[in-house]
mmCIF file of C-alpha atoms in Angstrom:
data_model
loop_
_atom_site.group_PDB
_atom_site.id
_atom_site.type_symbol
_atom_site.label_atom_id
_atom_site.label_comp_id
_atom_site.label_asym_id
_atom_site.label_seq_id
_atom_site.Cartn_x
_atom_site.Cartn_y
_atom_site.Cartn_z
ATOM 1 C CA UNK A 64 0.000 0.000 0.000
ATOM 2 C CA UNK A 65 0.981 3.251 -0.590
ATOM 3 C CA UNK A 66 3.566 5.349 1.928
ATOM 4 C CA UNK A 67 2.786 8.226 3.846
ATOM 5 C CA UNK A 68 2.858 11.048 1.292
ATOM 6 C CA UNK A 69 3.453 15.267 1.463
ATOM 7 C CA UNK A 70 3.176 17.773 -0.483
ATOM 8 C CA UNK A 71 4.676 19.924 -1.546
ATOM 9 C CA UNK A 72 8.647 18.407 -1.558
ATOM 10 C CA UNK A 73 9.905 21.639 -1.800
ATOM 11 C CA UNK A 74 8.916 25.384 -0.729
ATOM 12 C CA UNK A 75 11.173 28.627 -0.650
ATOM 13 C CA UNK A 76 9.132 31.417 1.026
ATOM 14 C CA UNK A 77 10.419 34.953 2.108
ATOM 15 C CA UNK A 78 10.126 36.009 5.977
ATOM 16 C CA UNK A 79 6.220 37.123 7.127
ATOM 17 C CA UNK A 80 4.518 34.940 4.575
ATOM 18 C CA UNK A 81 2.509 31.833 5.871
ATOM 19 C CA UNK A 82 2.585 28.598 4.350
ATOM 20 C CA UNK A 83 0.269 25.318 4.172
ATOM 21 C CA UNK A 84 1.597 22.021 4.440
ATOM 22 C CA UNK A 85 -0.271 18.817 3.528
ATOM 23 C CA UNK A 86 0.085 15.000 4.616
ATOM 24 C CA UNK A 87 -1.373 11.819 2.900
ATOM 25 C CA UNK A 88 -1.264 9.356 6.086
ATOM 26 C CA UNK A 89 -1.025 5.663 4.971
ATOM 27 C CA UNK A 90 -4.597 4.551 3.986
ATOM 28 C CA UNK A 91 -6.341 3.314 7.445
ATOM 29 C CA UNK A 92 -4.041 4.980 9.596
ATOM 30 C CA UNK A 93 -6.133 7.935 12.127
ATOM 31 C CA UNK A 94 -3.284 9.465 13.807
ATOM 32 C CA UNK A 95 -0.985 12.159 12.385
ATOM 33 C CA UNK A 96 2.059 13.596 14.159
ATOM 34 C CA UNK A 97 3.849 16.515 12.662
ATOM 35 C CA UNK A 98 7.868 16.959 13.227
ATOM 36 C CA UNK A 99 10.297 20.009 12.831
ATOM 37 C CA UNK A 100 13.815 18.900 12.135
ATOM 38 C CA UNK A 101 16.852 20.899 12.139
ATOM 39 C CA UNK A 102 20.737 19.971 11.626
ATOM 40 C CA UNK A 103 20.489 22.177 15.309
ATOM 41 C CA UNK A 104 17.858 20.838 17.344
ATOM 42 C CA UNK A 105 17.386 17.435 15.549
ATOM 43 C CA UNK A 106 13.898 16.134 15.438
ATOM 44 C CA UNK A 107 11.128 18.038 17.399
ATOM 45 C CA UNK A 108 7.393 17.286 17.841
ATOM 46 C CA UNK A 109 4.890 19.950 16.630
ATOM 47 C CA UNK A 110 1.276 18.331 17.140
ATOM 48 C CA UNK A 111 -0.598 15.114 16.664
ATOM 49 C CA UNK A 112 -4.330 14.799 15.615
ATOM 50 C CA UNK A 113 -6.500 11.894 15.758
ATOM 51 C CA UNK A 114 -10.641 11.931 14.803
ATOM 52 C CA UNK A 115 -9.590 15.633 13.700
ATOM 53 C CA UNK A 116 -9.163 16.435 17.217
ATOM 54 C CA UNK A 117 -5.291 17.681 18.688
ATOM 55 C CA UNK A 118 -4.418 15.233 21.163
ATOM 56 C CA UNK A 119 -0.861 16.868 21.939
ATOM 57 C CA UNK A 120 1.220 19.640 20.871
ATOM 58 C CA UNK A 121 4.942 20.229 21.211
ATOM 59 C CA UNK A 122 6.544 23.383 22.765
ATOM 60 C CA UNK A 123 6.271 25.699 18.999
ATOM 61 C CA UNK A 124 4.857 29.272 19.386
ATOM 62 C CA UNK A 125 0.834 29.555 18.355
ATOM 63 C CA UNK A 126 2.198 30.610 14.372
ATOM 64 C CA UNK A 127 2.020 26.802 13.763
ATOM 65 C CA UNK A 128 -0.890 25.103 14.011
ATOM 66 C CA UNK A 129 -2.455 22.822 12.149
ATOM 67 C CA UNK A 130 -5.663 20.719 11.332
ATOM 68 C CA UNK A 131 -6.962 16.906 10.494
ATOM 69 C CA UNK A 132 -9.995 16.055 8.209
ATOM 70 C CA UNK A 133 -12.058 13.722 8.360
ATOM 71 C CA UNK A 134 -10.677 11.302 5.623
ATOM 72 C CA UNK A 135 -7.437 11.659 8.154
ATOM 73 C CA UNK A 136 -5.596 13.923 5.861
ATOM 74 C CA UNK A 137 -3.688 16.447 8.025
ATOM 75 C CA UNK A 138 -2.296 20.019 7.167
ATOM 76 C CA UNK A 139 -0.112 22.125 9.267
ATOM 77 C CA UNK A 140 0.422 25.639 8.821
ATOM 78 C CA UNK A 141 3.299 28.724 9.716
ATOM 79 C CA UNK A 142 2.138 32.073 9.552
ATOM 80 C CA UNK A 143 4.405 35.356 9.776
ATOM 81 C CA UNK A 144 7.299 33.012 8.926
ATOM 82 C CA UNK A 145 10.860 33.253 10.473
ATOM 83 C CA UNK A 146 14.276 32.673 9.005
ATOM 84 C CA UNK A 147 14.495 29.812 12.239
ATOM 85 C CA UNK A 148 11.288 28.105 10.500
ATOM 86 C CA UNK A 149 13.536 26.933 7.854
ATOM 87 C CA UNK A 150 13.494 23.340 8.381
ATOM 88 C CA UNK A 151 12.073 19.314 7.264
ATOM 89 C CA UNK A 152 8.667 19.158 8.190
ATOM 90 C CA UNK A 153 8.150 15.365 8.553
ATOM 91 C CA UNK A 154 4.389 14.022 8.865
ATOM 92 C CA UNK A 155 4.249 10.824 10.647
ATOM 93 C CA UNK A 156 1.034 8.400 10.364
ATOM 94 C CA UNK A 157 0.381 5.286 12.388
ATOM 95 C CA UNK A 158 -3.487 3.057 13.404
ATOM 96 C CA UNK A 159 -3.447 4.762 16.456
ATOM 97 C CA UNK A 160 -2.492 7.744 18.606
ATOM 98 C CA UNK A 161 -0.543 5.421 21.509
ATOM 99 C CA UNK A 162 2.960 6.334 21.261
ATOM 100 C CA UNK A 163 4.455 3.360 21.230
ATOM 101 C CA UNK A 164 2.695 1.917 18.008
ATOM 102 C CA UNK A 165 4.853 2.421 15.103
ATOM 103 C CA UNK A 166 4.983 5.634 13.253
ATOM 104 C CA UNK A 167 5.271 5.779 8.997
ATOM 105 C CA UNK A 168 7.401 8.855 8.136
ATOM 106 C CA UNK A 169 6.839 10.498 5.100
ATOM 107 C CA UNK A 170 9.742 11.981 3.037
ATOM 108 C CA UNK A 171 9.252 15.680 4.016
ATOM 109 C CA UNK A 172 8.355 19.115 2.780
ATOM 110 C CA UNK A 173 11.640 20.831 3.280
ATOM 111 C CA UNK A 174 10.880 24.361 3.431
ATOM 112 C CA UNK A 175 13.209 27.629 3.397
ATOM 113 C CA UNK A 176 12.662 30.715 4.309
ATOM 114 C CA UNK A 177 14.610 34.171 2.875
ATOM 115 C CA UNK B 211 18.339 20.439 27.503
ATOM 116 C CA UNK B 212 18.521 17.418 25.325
ATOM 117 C CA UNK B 213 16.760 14.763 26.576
ATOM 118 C CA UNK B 214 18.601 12.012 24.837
ATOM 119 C CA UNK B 215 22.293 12.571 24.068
ATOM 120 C CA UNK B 216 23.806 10.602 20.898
ATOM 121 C CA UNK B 217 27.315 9.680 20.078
ATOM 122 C CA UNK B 218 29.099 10.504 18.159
ATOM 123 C CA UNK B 219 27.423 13.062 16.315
ATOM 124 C CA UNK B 220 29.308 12.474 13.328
ATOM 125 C CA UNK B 221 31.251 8.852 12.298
ATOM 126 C CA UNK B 222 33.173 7.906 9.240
ATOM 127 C CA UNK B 223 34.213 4.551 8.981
ATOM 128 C CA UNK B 224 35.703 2.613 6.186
ATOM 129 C CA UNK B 225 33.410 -1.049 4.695
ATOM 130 C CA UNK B 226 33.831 -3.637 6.804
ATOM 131 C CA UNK B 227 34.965 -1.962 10.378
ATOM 132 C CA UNK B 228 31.938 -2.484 13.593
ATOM 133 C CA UNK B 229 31.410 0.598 15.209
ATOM 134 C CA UNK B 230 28.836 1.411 18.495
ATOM 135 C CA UNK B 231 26.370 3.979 18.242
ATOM 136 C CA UNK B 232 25.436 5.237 22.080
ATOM 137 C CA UNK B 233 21.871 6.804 22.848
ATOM 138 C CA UNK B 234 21.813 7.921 26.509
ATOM 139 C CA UNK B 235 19.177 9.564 29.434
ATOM 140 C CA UNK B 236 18.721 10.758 32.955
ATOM 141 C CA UNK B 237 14.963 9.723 32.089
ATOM 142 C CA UNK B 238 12.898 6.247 32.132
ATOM 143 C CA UNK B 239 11.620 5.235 29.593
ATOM 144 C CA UNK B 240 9.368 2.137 28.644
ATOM 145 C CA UNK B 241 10.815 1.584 25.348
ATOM 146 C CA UNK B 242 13.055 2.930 23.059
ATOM 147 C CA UNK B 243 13.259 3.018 19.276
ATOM 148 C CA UNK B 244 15.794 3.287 16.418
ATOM 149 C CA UNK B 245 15.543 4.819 13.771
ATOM 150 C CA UNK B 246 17.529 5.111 10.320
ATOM 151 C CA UNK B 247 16.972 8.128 7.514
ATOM 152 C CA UNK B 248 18.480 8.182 4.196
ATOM 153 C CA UNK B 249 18.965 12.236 2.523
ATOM 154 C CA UNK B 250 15.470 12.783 1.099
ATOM 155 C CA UNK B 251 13.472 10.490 3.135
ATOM 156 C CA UNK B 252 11.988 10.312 6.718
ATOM 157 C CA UNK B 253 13.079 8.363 9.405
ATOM 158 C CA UNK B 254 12.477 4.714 9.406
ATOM 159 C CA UNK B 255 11.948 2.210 12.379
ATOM 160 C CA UNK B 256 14.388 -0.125 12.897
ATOM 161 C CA UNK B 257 13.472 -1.567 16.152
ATOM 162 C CA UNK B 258 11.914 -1.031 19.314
ATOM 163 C CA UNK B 259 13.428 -2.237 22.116
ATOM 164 C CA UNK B 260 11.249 -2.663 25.782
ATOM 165 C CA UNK B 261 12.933 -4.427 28.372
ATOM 166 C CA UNK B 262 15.372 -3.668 30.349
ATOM 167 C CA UNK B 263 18.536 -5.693 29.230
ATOM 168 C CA UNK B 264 17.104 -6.525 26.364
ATOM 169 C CA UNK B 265 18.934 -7.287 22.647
ATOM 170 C CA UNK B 266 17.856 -7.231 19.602
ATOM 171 C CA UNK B 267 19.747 -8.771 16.636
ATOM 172 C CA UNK B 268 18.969 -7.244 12.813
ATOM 173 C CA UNK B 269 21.284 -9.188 10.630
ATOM 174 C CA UNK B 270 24.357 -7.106 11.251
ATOM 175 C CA UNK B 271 22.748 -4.565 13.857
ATOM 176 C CA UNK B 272 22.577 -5.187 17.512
ATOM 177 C CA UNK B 273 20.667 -2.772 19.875
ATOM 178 C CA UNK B 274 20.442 -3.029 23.501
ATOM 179 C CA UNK B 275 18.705 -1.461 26.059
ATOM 180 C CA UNK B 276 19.904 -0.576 29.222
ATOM 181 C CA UNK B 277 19.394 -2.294 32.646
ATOM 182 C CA UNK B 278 17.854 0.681 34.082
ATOM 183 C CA UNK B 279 15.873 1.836 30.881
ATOM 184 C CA UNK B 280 17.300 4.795 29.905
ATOM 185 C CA UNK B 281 20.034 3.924 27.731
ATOM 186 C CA UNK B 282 20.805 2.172 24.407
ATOM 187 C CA UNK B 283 23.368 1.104 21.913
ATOM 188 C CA UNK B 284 23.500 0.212 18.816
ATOM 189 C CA UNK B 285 26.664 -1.623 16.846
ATOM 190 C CA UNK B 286 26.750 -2.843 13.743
ATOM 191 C CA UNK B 287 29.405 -5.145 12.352
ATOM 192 C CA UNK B 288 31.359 -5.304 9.163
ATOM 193 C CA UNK B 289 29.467 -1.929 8.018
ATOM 194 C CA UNK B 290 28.679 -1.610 4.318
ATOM 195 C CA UNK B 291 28.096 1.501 2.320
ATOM 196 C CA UNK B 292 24.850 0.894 2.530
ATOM 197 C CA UNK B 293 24.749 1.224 5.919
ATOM 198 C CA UNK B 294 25.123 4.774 5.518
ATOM 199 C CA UNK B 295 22.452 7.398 7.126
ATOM 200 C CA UNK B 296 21.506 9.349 9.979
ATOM 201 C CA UNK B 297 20.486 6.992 12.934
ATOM 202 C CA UNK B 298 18.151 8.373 15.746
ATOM 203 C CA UNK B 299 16.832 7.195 18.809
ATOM 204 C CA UNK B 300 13.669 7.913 20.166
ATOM 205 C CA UNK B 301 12.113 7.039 23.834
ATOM 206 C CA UNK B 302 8.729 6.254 24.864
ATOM 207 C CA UNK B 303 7.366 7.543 27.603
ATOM 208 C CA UNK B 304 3.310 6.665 28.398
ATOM 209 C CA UNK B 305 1.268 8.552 25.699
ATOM 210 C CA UNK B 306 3.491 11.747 25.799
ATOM 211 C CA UNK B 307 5.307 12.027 21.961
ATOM 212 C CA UNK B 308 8.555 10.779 21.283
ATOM 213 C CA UNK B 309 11.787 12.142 22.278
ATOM 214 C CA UNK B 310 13.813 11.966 19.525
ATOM 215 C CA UNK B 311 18.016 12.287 20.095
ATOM 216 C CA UNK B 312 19.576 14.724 17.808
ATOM 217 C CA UNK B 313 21.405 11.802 15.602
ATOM 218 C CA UNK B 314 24.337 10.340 14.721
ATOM 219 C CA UNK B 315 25.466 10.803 11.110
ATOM 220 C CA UNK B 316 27.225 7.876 9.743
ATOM 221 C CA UNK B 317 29.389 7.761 6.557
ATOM 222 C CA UNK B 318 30.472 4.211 5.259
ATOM 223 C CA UNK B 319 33.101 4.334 2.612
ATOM 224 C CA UNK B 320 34.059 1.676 0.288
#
């Protein structure tokens, strides 16, 4: 079956635009995580949504937020960007929201911001 | 403050040497996982590991988790080039999210 997929790969914005971020979770899977990573801070949790509801969210000011639908699709958004926002944004899908299941990266939208 | 410390950071080997990969805590945790990423691609599970003492073969990987739960280590043997990528630890603790480490990046050349 298909992977976890996001869109787009690539994005080059310029500092105090906003940007939308989409994820594909692995058909069947309800949960969606969302990751920052950095070559400085390494990986670092943003949110996770399950049933379109945010069951957690990780220590990122309130310009990122995010949102799931109801087929489990996910998007996450950054508004008033920052050069620091320049980063992989890795979606993460698994069955459920316990931490311990396993979690199905997807590749990444790797965004930078001028 | 990192939760979980890797090391090396960084590790260049030549085919065929072992080398040990170290993912360490002050913190519990009731499992730990490993991951491997490849440039252009997300992490991918390797293994979780859950009780204390534990090991875990892979073919050529071995992970271990600590006695006390809040370490791990990871060795592989006779690396290959493919072996090559970023390896990351995570720890589970209840339902709060992961905790990833910030990595070890390692180079395997032929």
């Amino acid at each position: 079956k298909a992977g976890v997929t996001q869109t787009p790969r690539y994005l080059i914005k310029t500092r105090g635009q906003q940007v939308t971020l989409s994820c594909s979770p692995i058909s069947g899977h309800r949960s969606v995580s969302w990751y920052q990573q950095t070559p400085g801070q390494g990986l670092q949790f943003l949110f996770e949504y399950f049933s379109e509801t945010q069951r957690n969210k990780g220590n990122f000011p309130g310009r990122f937020s995010g949102r799931q639908f109801s087929n489990s699709r996910s998007e996450m958004n950054v508004s008033t960007l920052e050069l620091g926002d320049s980063a992989l944004y890795l979606c993460a899908s698994s069955l459920l929201p316990r931490t311990d299941n396993e979690q199905f990266f997807g590749p990444g939208t790797r965004l930078t911001v001028l | 403050t990192q939760l979980l410390e890797q090391s090396p950071q960084f590790l260049s080997i030549q085919e065929g040497e072992n080398l040990t990969v170290y993912c360490n805590s002050s913190s519990v945790f009731s499992s730990l996982q490993w991951y491997r990423q490849e440039p252009g691609e997300g992490p991918v599970l390797l293994v979780t590991v859950v009780t204390g003492g534990e090991v875990k073969k892979l073919k050529r990987l071995t992970f271990q988790f600590g006695d006390a739960r809040k370490d791990s280590s990871l060795h592989i043997t006779a690396a290959q080039p493919g072996d090559t990528g970023l390896y990351l630890c995570a720890g589970v603790r209840g339902n709060t999210p992961l905790v990833f480490g910030k990595g070890t990046r390692l180079s395997v050349i032929a």
